[in-house]
PDB file of C-alpha atoms and ligand atoms in Angstrom:
ATOM      1  CA  MET A   1       0.000   0.000   0.000  1.00  0.00           C
ATOM      2  CA  THR A   2       1.407   3.369  -1.036  1.00  0.00           C
ATOM      3  CA  LYS A   3       0.108   6.444   0.766  1.00  0.00           C
ATOM      4  CA  LEU A   4      -0.780   9.558  -1.199  1.00  0.00           C
ATOM      5  CA  SER A   5       0.368  12.743   0.500  1.00  0.00           C
ATOM      6  CA  VAL A   6      -0.943  15.808  -1.301  1.00  0.00           C
ATOM      7  CA  ASN A   7       1.414  18.783  -1.444  1.00  0.00           C
ATOM      8  CA  ILE A   8      -0.818  21.837  -0.973  1.00  0.00           C
ATOM      9  CA  ASN A   9       1.765  24.530  -1.799  1.00  0.00           C
ATOM     10  CA  LYS A  10      -0.024  25.278  -5.118  1.00  0.00           C
ATOM     11  CA  ILE A  11      -3.256  26.097  -3.271  1.00  0.00           C
ATOM     12  CA  ALA A  12      -1.321  28.587  -1.165  1.00  0.00           C
ATOM     13  CA  THR A  13       0.289  30.068  -4.291  1.00  0.00           C
ATOM     14  CA  LEU A  14      -3.147  30.694  -5.775  1.00  0.00           C
ATOM     15  CA  ARG A  15      -4.349  32.268  -2.531  1.00  0.00           C
ATOM     16  CA  ASN A  16      -1.272  34.490  -2.290  1.00  0.00           C
ATOM     17  CA  ALA A  17      -1.765  35.735  -5.857  1.00  0.00           C
ATOM     18  CA  ARG A  18      -4.852  37.712  -4.771  1.00  0.00           C
ATOM     19  CA  GLY A  19      -4.272  38.392  -1.080  1.00  0.00           C
ATOM     20  CA  GLY A  20      -7.218  37.396   1.126  1.00  0.00           C
ATOM     21  CA  ASN A  21      -8.004  33.805   1.948  1.00  0.00           C
ATOM     22  CA  ASN A  22      -9.423  32.327  -1.241  1.00  0.00           C
ATOM     23  CA  PRO A  23      -8.789  29.469  -1.771  1.00  0.00           C
ATOM     24  CA  ASP A  24      -8.824  28.612   1.913  1.00  0.00           C
ATOM     25  CA  LEU A  25      -5.849  26.334   2.561  1.00  0.00           C
ATOM     26  CA  LEU A  26      -7.342  24.760   5.689  1.00  0.00           C
ATOM     27  CA  GLU A  27     -10.611  23.932   3.892  1.00  0.00           C
ATOM     28  CA  PHE A  28      -8.665  22.343   1.046  1.00  0.00           C
ATOM     29  CA  ALA A  29      -6.615  20.279   3.487  1.00  0.00           C
ATOM     30  CA  LYS A  30      -9.829  19.049   5.135  1.00  0.00           C
ATOM     31  CA  LYS A  31     -11.423  18.119   1.791  1.00  0.00           C
ATOM     32  CA  ILE A  32      -8.290  16.423   0.463  1.00  0.00           C
ATOM     33  CA  GLN A  33      -8.320  14.168   3.523  1.00  0.00           C
ATOM     34  CA  LEU A  34     -12.089  13.645   3.320  1.00  0.00           C
ATOM     35  CA  PHE A  35     -11.657  12.474  -0.280  1.00  0.00           C
ATOM     36  CA  GLY A  36      -9.215   9.819   0.877  1.00  0.00           C
ATOM     37  CA  ALA A  37      -5.673  11.166   0.652  1.00  0.00           C
ATOM     38  CA  GLN A  38      -3.593   9.724   3.451  1.00  0.00           C
ATOM     39  CA  GLY A  39      -1.369  12.729   4.013  1.00  0.00           C
ATOM     40  CA  ILE A  40      -0.818  16.445   3.619  1.00  0.00           C
ATOM     41  CA  THR A  41       2.574  17.829   2.614  1.00  0.00           C
ATOM     42  CA  VAL A  42       3.726  21.417   2.950  1.00  0.00           C
ATOM     43  CA  HIS A  43       6.994  22.939   1.838  1.00  0.00           C
ATOM     44  CA  PRO A  44       7.428  26.368   3.446  1.00  0.00           C
ATOM     45  CA  ARG A  45      10.227  28.375   1.850  1.00  0.00           C
ATOM     46  CA  PRO A  46      12.065  31.272   3.499  1.00  0.00           C
ATOM     47  CA  ASP A  47      10.309  33.917   1.326  1.00  0.00           C
ATOM     48  CA  GLU A  48       6.893  32.331   2.116  1.00  0.00           C
ATOM     49  CA  ARG A  49       5.790  32.676  -1.514  1.00  0.00           C
ATOM     50  CA  HIS A  50       3.765  29.453  -1.240  1.00  0.00           C
ATOM     51  CA  VAL A  51       2.837  28.045   2.157  1.00  0.00           C
ATOM     52  CA  ARG A  52       3.588  30.430   5.032  1.00  0.00           C
ATOM     53  CA  TYR A  53       5.112  29.392   8.321  1.00  0.00           C
ATOM     54  CA  SER A  54       1.881  30.515  10.043  1.00  0.00           C
ATOM     55  CA  ASP A  55      -0.097  28.147   7.727  1.00  0.00           C
ATOM     56  CA  VAL A  56       1.936  25.230   8.992  1.00  0.00           C
ATOM     57  CA  TYR A  57       1.007  25.993  12.620  1.00  0.00           C
ATOM     58  CA  GLU A  58      -2.677  26.366  11.668  1.00  0.00           C
ATOM     59  CA  LEU A  59      -2.686  23.153   9.654  1.00  0.00           C
ATOM     60  CA  LYS A  60      -1.530  21.199  12.692  1.00  0.00           C
ATOM     61  CA  SER A  61      -5.082  21.137  14.114  1.00  0.00           C
ATOM     62  CA  VAL A  62      -6.669  20.223  10.759  1.00  0.00           C
ATOM     63  CA  VAL A  63      -4.396  17.440   9.546  1.00  0.00           C
ATOM     64  CA  ASN A  64      -5.581  14.151  11.010  1.00  0.00           C
ATOM     65  CA  THR A  65      -3.717  12.011   8.481  1.00  0.00           C
ATOM     66  CA  GLU A  66       0.075  12.017   8.031  1.00  0.00           C
ATOM     67  CA  PHE A  67       1.498  15.514   8.207  1.00  0.00           C
ATOM     68  CA  ASN A  68       4.733  15.873   6.239  1.00  0.00           C
ATOM     69  CA  ILE A  69       6.759  19.077   6.418  1.00  0.00           C
ATOM     70  CA  GLU A  70       9.473  19.436   3.791  1.00  0.00           C
ATOM     71  CA  GLY A  71      12.222  21.954   3.543  1.00  0.00           C
ATOM     72  CA  ASN A  72      15.772  23.059   3.976  1.00  0.00           C
ATOM     73  CA  PRO A  73      16.625  22.726   7.665  1.00  0.00           C
ATOM     74  CA  ASN A  74      17.619  26.289   8.513  1.00  0.00           C
ATOM     75  CA  ASP A  75      17.103  27.512  12.095  1.00  0.00           C
ATOM     76  CA  LYS A  76      13.561  28.810  11.489  1.00  0.00           C
ATOM     77  CA  PHE A  77      12.526  25.561   9.810  1.00  0.00           C
ATOM     78  CA  ILE A  78      13.965  23.391  12.581  1.00  0.00           C
ATOM     79  CA  LYS A  79      12.241  25.463  15.278  1.00  0.00           C
ATOM     80  CA  MET A  80       8.909  25.218  13.464  1.00  0.00           C
ATOM     81  CA  VAL A  81       9.146  21.448  12.932  1.00  0.00           C
ATOM     82  CA  LEU A  82      10.058  20.862  16.583  1.00  0.00           C
ATOM     83  CA  GLU A  83       7.059  22.980  17.678  1.00  0.00           C
ATOM     84  CA  VAL A  84       4.527  21.518  15.229  1.00  0.00           C
ATOM     85  CA  LYS A  85       5.741  17.928  15.622  1.00  0.00           C
ATOM     86  CA  PRO A  86       4.483  16.525  12.286  1.00  0.00           C
ATOM     87  CA  THR A  87       4.425  12.811  11.471  1.00  0.00           C
ATOM     88  CA  GLN A  88       7.405  13.264   9.181  1.00  0.00           C
ATOM     89  CA  VAL A  89       9.987  15.851   8.268  1.00  0.00           C
ATOM     90  CA  THR A  90      11.548  15.606   4.805  1.00  0.00           C
ATOM     91  CA  LEU A  91      14.890  17.360   4.532  1.00  0.00           C
ATOM     92  CA  VAL A  92      15.503  19.018   1.175  1.00  0.00           C
ATOM     93  CA  PRO A  93      18.632  20.979   0.191  1.00  0.00           C
ATOM     94  CA  ASP A  94      16.780  23.595  -1.850  1.00  0.00           C
ATOM     95  CA  GLY A  95      18.350  27.010  -2.383  1.00  0.00           C
ATOM     96  CA  VAL A  96      16.534  30.173  -1.294  1.00  0.00           C
ATOM     97  CA  ASN A  97      15.964  31.309  -4.882  1.00  0.00           C
ATOM     98  CA  ASP A  98      15.155  27.922  -6.431  1.00  0.00           C
ATOM     99  CA  ILE A  99      11.749  27.824  -8.151  1.00  0.00           C
ATOM    100  CA  THR A 100      11.367  24.283  -6.840  1.00  0.00           C
ATOM    101  CA  SER A 101      13.637  21.572  -5.441  1.00  0.00           C
ATOM    102  CA  SER A 102      16.225  20.712  -8.031  1.00  0.00           C
ATOM    103  CA  SER A 103      18.561  18.249  -6.341  1.00  0.00           C
ATOM    104  CA  GLY A 104      18.802  15.765  -3.508  1.00  0.00           C
ATOM    105  CA  TRP A 105      21.400  15.691  -0.714  1.00  0.00           C
ATOM    106  CA  ASP A 106      25.005  14.816  -1.159  1.00  0.00           C
ATOM    107  CA  THR A 107      24.900  12.597   1.923  1.00  0.00           C
ATOM    108  CA  ILE A 108      28.665  12.100   1.838  1.00  0.00           C
ATOM    109  CA  LYS A 109      29.555  15.785   2.103  1.00  0.00           C
ATOM    110  CA  ASN A 110      26.702  16.498   4.521  1.00  0.00           C
ATOM    111  CA  GLU A 111      27.019  13.383   6.680  1.00  0.00           C
ATOM    112  CA  SER A 112      27.721  15.096   9.992  1.00  0.00           C
ATOM    113  CA  PHE A 113      25.183  17.902   9.404  1.00  0.00           C
ATOM    114  CA  LEU A 114      22.425  15.404   8.545  1.00  0.00           C
ATOM    115  CA  THR A 115      23.349  13.086  11.437  1.00  0.00           C
ATOM    116  CA  GLU A 116      23.087  15.912  13.950  1.00  0.00           C
ATOM    117  CA  ILE A 117      19.829  17.300  12.649  1.00  0.00           C
ATOM    118  CA  ILE A 118      18.147  13.911  12.211  1.00  0.00           C
ATOM    119  CA  GLY A 119      19.188  12.979  15.741  1.00  0.00           C
ATOM    120  CA  GLU A 120      17.385  16.087  17.020  1.00  0.00           C
ATOM    121  CA  PHE A 121      14.161  15.266  15.157  1.00  0.00           C
ATOM    122  CA  LYS A 122      14.267  11.623  16.227  1.00  0.00           C
ATOM    123  CA  LYS A 123      14.667  12.635  19.877  1.00  0.00           C
ATOM    124  CA  ASN A 124      11.349  14.414  19.381  1.00  0.00           C
ATOM    125  CA  ASN A 125       9.711  11.332  17.834  1.00  0.00           C
ATOM    126  CA  ILE A 126       9.446  12.868  14.380  1.00  0.00           C
ATOM    127  CA  ARG A 127      10.018  10.462  11.480  1.00  0.00           C
ATOM    128  CA  THR A 128      12.772  11.664   9.180  1.00  0.00           C
ATOM    129  CA  SER A 129      13.145  11.393   5.442  1.00  0.00           C
ATOM    130  CA  VAL A 130      15.902  12.736   3.204  1.00  0.00           C
ATOM    131  CA  PHE A 131      15.430  13.827  -0.400  1.00  0.00           C
ATOM    132  CA  ILE A 132      17.972  12.069  -2.600  1.00  0.00           C
ATOM    133  CA  ASN A 133      18.796  11.717  -6.297  1.00  0.00           C
ATOM    134  CA  PRO A 134      18.602   8.058  -7.353  1.00  0.00           C
ATOM    135  CA  GLU A 135      22.300   7.309  -6.861  1.00  0.00           C
ATOM    136  CA  LEU A 136      23.416   4.331  -4.791  1.00  0.00           C
ATOM    137  CA  LYS A 137      26.476   6.136  -3.420  1.00  0.00           C
ATOM    138  CA  PHE A 138      24.214   8.513  -1.493  1.00  0.00           C
ATOM    139  CA  LEU A 139      22.416   5.647   0.278  1.00  0.00           C
ATOM    140  CA  GLU A 140      25.399   3.828   1.733  1.00  0.00           C
ATOM    141  CA  ASN A 141      25.794   5.904   4.921  1.00  0.00           C
ATOM    142  CA  LEU A 142      22.092   6.442   5.633  1.00  0.00           C
ATOM    143  CA  ASN A 143      21.896   3.991   8.532  1.00  0.00           C
ATOM    144  CA  LYS A 144      24.831   5.795  10.111  1.00  0.00           C
ATOM    145  CA  ILE A 145      23.053   9.110   9.558  1.00  0.00           C
ATOM    146  CA  GLY A 146      19.918   7.632  11.123  1.00  0.00           C
ATOM    147  CA  ALA A 147      17.349   8.421   8.420  1.00  0.00           C
ATOM    148  CA  ASP A 148      14.073   6.506   8.669  1.00  0.00           C
ATOM    149  CA  ARG A 149      13.180   7.050   5.044  1.00  0.00           C
ATOM    150  CA  VAL A 150      14.390   8.391   1.720  1.00  0.00           C
ATOM    151  CA  GLU A 151      12.317  10.424  -0.697  1.00  0.00           C
ATOM    152  CA  LEU A 152      13.609   9.541  -4.145  1.00  0.00           C
ATOM    153  CA  TYR A 153      13.695  12.610  -6.384  1.00  0.00           C
ATOM    154  CA  THR A 154      11.610  11.557  -9.368  1.00  0.00           C
ATOM    155  CA  GLU A 155      11.960  14.477 -11.803  1.00  0.00           C
ATOM    156  CA  ASP A 156      14.428  12.607 -14.013  1.00  0.00           C
ATOM    157  CA  TYR A 157      12.135   9.579 -14.188  1.00  0.00           C
ATOM    158  CA  ALA A 158       9.120  11.772 -15.006  1.00  0.00           C
ATOM    159  CA  ILE A 159      10.857  13.676 -17.807  1.00  0.00           C
ATOM    160  CA  ASN A 160      12.252  10.556 -19.432  1.00  0.00           C
ATOM    161  CA  TYR A 161       9.081   8.498 -19.060  1.00  0.00           C
ATOM    162  CA  GLU A 162       7.196  11.297 -20.830  1.00  0.00           C
ATOM    163  CA  LYS A 163       9.778  11.135 -23.649  1.00  0.00           C
ATOM    164  CA  GLY A 164       9.076   7.414 -24.057  1.00  0.00           C
ATOM    165  CA  ASN A 165      12.144   6.189 -22.197  1.00  0.00           C
ATOM    166  CA  PRO A 166      10.840   3.891 -19.444  1.00  0.00           C
ATOM    167  CA  LEU A 167      14.377   2.604 -18.739  1.00  0.00           C
ATOM    168  CA  ALA A 168      14.819   5.780 -16.694  1.00  0.00           C
ATOM    169  CA  ILE A 169      13.149   3.780 -13.914  1.00  0.00           C
ATOM    170  CA  THR A 170      16.243   1.527 -13.545  1.00  0.00           C
ATOM    171  CA  PRO A 171      18.226   3.622 -11.001  1.00  0.00           C
ATOM    172  CA  TYR A 172      15.060   3.982  -8.911  1.00  0.00           C
ATOM    173  CA  ILE A 173      14.546   0.210  -8.877  1.00  0.00           C
ATOM    174  CA  GLU A 174      18.167  -0.260  -7.778  1.00  0.00           C
ATOM    175  CA  CYS A 175      17.893   2.380  -5.048  1.00  0.00           C
ATOM    176  CA  ALA A 176      14.625   0.946  -3.736  1.00  0.00           C
ATOM    177  CA  ARG A 177      16.206  -2.520  -3.623  1.00  0.00           C
ATOM    178  CA  MET A 178      19.135  -1.199  -1.601  1.00  0.00           C
ATOM    179  CA  LEU A 179      16.885   0.805   0.726  1.00  0.00           C
ATOM    180  CA  ASN A 180      14.750  -2.290   1.340  1.00  0.00           C
ATOM    181  CA  GLN A 181      17.924  -4.175   2.278  1.00  0.00           C
ATOM    182  CA  LEU A 182      19.011  -1.359   4.599  1.00  0.00           C
ATOM    183  CA  ASN A 183      15.546  -1.369   6.177  1.00  0.00           C
ATOM    184  CA  ILE A 184      15.003   2.268   5.237  1.00  0.00           C
ATOM    185  CA  GLY A 185      11.540   3.239   3.958  1.00  0.00           C
ATOM    186  CA  VAL A 186      11.046   4.417   0.380  1.00  0.00           C
ATOM    187  CA  ASN A 187       9.081   7.570  -0.432  1.00  0.00           C
ATOM    188  CA  ALA A 188       9.103   9.360  -3.770  1.00  0.00           C
ATOM    189  CA  GLY A 189       8.178  12.719  -5.165  1.00  0.00           C
ATOM    190  CA  HIS A 190       8.505  15.473  -7.746  1.00  0.00           C
ATOM    191  CA  ASP A 191       6.732  15.594 -11.090  1.00  0.00           C
ATOM    192  CA  LEU A 192       4.721  12.453 -10.448  1.00  0.00           C
ATOM    193  CA  SER A 193       1.386  12.595 -12.251  1.00  0.00           C
ATOM    194  CA  LEU A 194      -1.592  10.530 -13.407  1.00  0.00           C
ATOM    195  CA  ASN A 195       0.467   9.728 -16.532  1.00  0.00           C
ATOM    196  CA  ASN A 196       3.559   8.320 -14.871  1.00  0.00           C
ATOM    197  CA  ILE A 197       2.498   7.101 -11.407  1.00  0.00           C
ATOM    198  CA  SER A 198       1.221   3.604 -12.329  1.00  0.00           C
ATOM    199  CA  PHE A 199       4.466   2.472 -13.967  1.00  0.00           C
ATOM    200  CA  PHE A 200       6.495   3.863 -11.071  1.00  0.00           C
ATOM    201  CA  LYS A 201       4.315   2.145  -8.472  1.00  0.00           C
ATOM    202  CA  GLN A 202       4.417  -1.129 -10.413  1.00  0.00           C
ATOM    203  CA  LYS A 203       8.235  -1.161 -10.572  1.00  0.00           C
ATOM    204  CA  ILE A 204       9.204   0.057  -7.096  1.00  0.00           C
ATOM    205  CA  ASN A 205       9.036  -2.499  -4.290  1.00  0.00           C
ATOM    206  CA  ASN A 206       7.567  -1.331  -1.000  1.00  0.00           C
ATOM    207  CA  LEU A 207       6.879   2.240  -2.073  1.00  0.00           C
ATOM    208  CA  LEU A 208       5.512   3.683   1.173  1.00  0.00           C
ATOM    209  CA  GLU A 209       4.479   7.194   0.163  1.00  0.00           C
ATOM    210  CA  VAL A 210       4.357   9.579  -2.755  1.00  0.00           C
ATOM    211  CA  SER A 211       3.970  13.318  -2.339  1.00  0.00           C
ATOM    212  CA  ILE A 212       2.355  15.036  -5.288  1.00  0.00           C
ATOM    213  CA  GLY A 213       1.493  18.681  -5.782  1.00  0.00           C
ATOM    214  CA  HIS A 214       1.851  20.415  -9.134  1.00  0.00           C
ATOM    215  CA  ALA A 215       0.345  17.743 -11.389  1.00  0.00           C
ATOM    216  CA  LEU A 216      -2.398  16.777  -8.965  1.00  0.00           C
ATOM    217  CA  ILE A 217      -3.651  20.343  -8.635  1.00  0.00           C
ATOM    218  CA  THR A 218      -3.366  20.941 -12.407  1.00  0.00           C
ATOM    219  CA  GLU A 219      -5.273  17.724 -13.105  1.00  0.00           C
ATOM    220  CA  SER A 220      -7.927  18.697 -10.559  1.00  0.00           C
ATOM    221  CA  LEU A 221      -8.428  22.054 -12.292  1.00  0.00           C
ATOM    222  CA  PHE A 222      -8.675  20.388 -15.676  1.00  0.00           C
ATOM    223  CA  GLN A 223     -11.070  17.647 -14.539  1.00  0.00           C
ATOM    224  CA  GLY A 224     -13.244  20.178 -12.731  1.00  0.00           C
ATOM    225  CA  LEU A 225     -13.470  22.598 -15.642  1.00  0.00           C
ATOM    226  CA  GLU A 226     -16.510  21.124 -17.388  1.00  0.00           C
ATOM    227  CA  THR A 227     -18.597  21.063 -14.198  1.00  0.00           C
ATOM    228  CA  VAL A 228     -17.774  24.665 -13.330  1.00  0.00           C
ATOM    229  CA  ILE A 229     -18.298  26.045 -16.858  1.00  0.00           C
ATOM    230  CA  LYS A 230     -21.729  24.363 -16.926  1.00  0.00           C
ATOM    231  CA  LEU A 231     -22.606  25.883 -13.542  1.00  0.00           C
ATOM    232  CA  TYR A 232     -21.737  29.369 -14.837  1.00  0.00           C
ATOM    233  CA  LEU A 233     -23.739  28.836 -18.024  1.00  0.00           C
ATOM    234  CA  GLN A 234     -26.777  27.767 -15.957  1.00  0.00           C
ATOM    235  CA  LYS A 235     -26.538  30.950 -13.894  1.00  0.00           C
ATOM    236  CA  LEU A 236     -26.186  33.103 -17.000  1.00  0.00           C
ATOM    237  CA  SER A 237     -29.031  31.534 -18.988  1.00  0.00           C
TER     238      SER A 237
HETATM  239  N1  PXP B 301       9.123  16.523  -3.030  1.00  0.00           N
HETATM  240  C1  PXP B 301       9.846  17.649  -2.860  1.00  0.00           C
HETATM  241  C2  PXP B 301      11.078  17.569  -2.046  1.00  0.00           C
HETATM  242  C3  PXP B 301       9.436  18.864  -3.422  1.00  0.00           C
HETATM  243  O1  PXP B 301      10.172  19.977  -3.248  1.00  0.00           O
HETATM  244  C4  PXP B 301       8.252  18.895  -4.167  1.00  0.00           C
HETATM  245  C5  PXP B 301       7.781  20.192  -4.753  1.00  0.00           C
HETATM  246  O2  PXP B 301       7.610  21.139  -3.751  1.00  0.00           O
HETATM  247  C6  PXP B 301       7.525  17.699  -4.319  1.00  0.00           C
HETATM  248  C7  PXP B 301       7.990  16.534  -3.755  1.00  0.00           C
HETATM  249  C8  PXP B 301       6.256  17.648  -5.114  1.00  0.00           C
HETATM  250  O3  PXP B 301       6.554  17.855  -6.455  1.00  0.00           O
HETATM  251  P1  PXP B 301       5.392  18.182  -7.476  1.00  0.00           P
HETATM  252  O4  PXP B 301       4.799  19.494  -7.073  1.00  0.00           O
HETATM  253  O5  PXP B 301       6.068  18.216  -8.804  1.00  0.00           O
HETATM  254  O6  PXP B 301       4.396  17.058  -7.361  1.00  0.00           O
END
């Protein structure tokens, strides 16, 4: 069974575009869970252009499924995670000006940093996951670092699958096999969509969780379009 954690950053982006509180992030989080998703993911960034730090505190009382907070563990992020105590924290080495996450951790260079920070979260009973490119060399020291899970960065798979190159799944299969052997849980995320998720799920053993934002919200808009256009036409007739 693979859990679906919906990344609601895009809802916050839409809200922020107009000021005010429409769409209401908390209402969306409630509905997403009501419709069956098993988790809510947020990725607050230092400039708060998507989800704000205050949203994360407010969501705490609304999320009754798995709450996953992603981000680069700077001091403000660490403080917030320790106060909110989500189910899982996913550590991502994104730069302040990155449009979105564009690389996983170099776990070799960052071994002591990750060990220290993961130790702190684990002391507080927060499950830890690290965002990693599908390269075996970055998995070897993960038990030493103490990570409970890895989120495999799936952009490369998604791009190549779309281009008709399903062999791009191979490094992910190899990483998942190694993680299973190391007894570290496998999550995945970035650019997963209705088009590419089935093949990924079929090929990856013990895929515990996917976090999906951009495509899921785009697909929801597209699938909802006909209903909403018809509702407007009824009102205008
Ligand atoms: N995982 C991480 C670490 C991310 O930064 C993001 C995007 O914020 C996602 C997963 C979700 O990616 P997408 O929005 O393409 O589904």
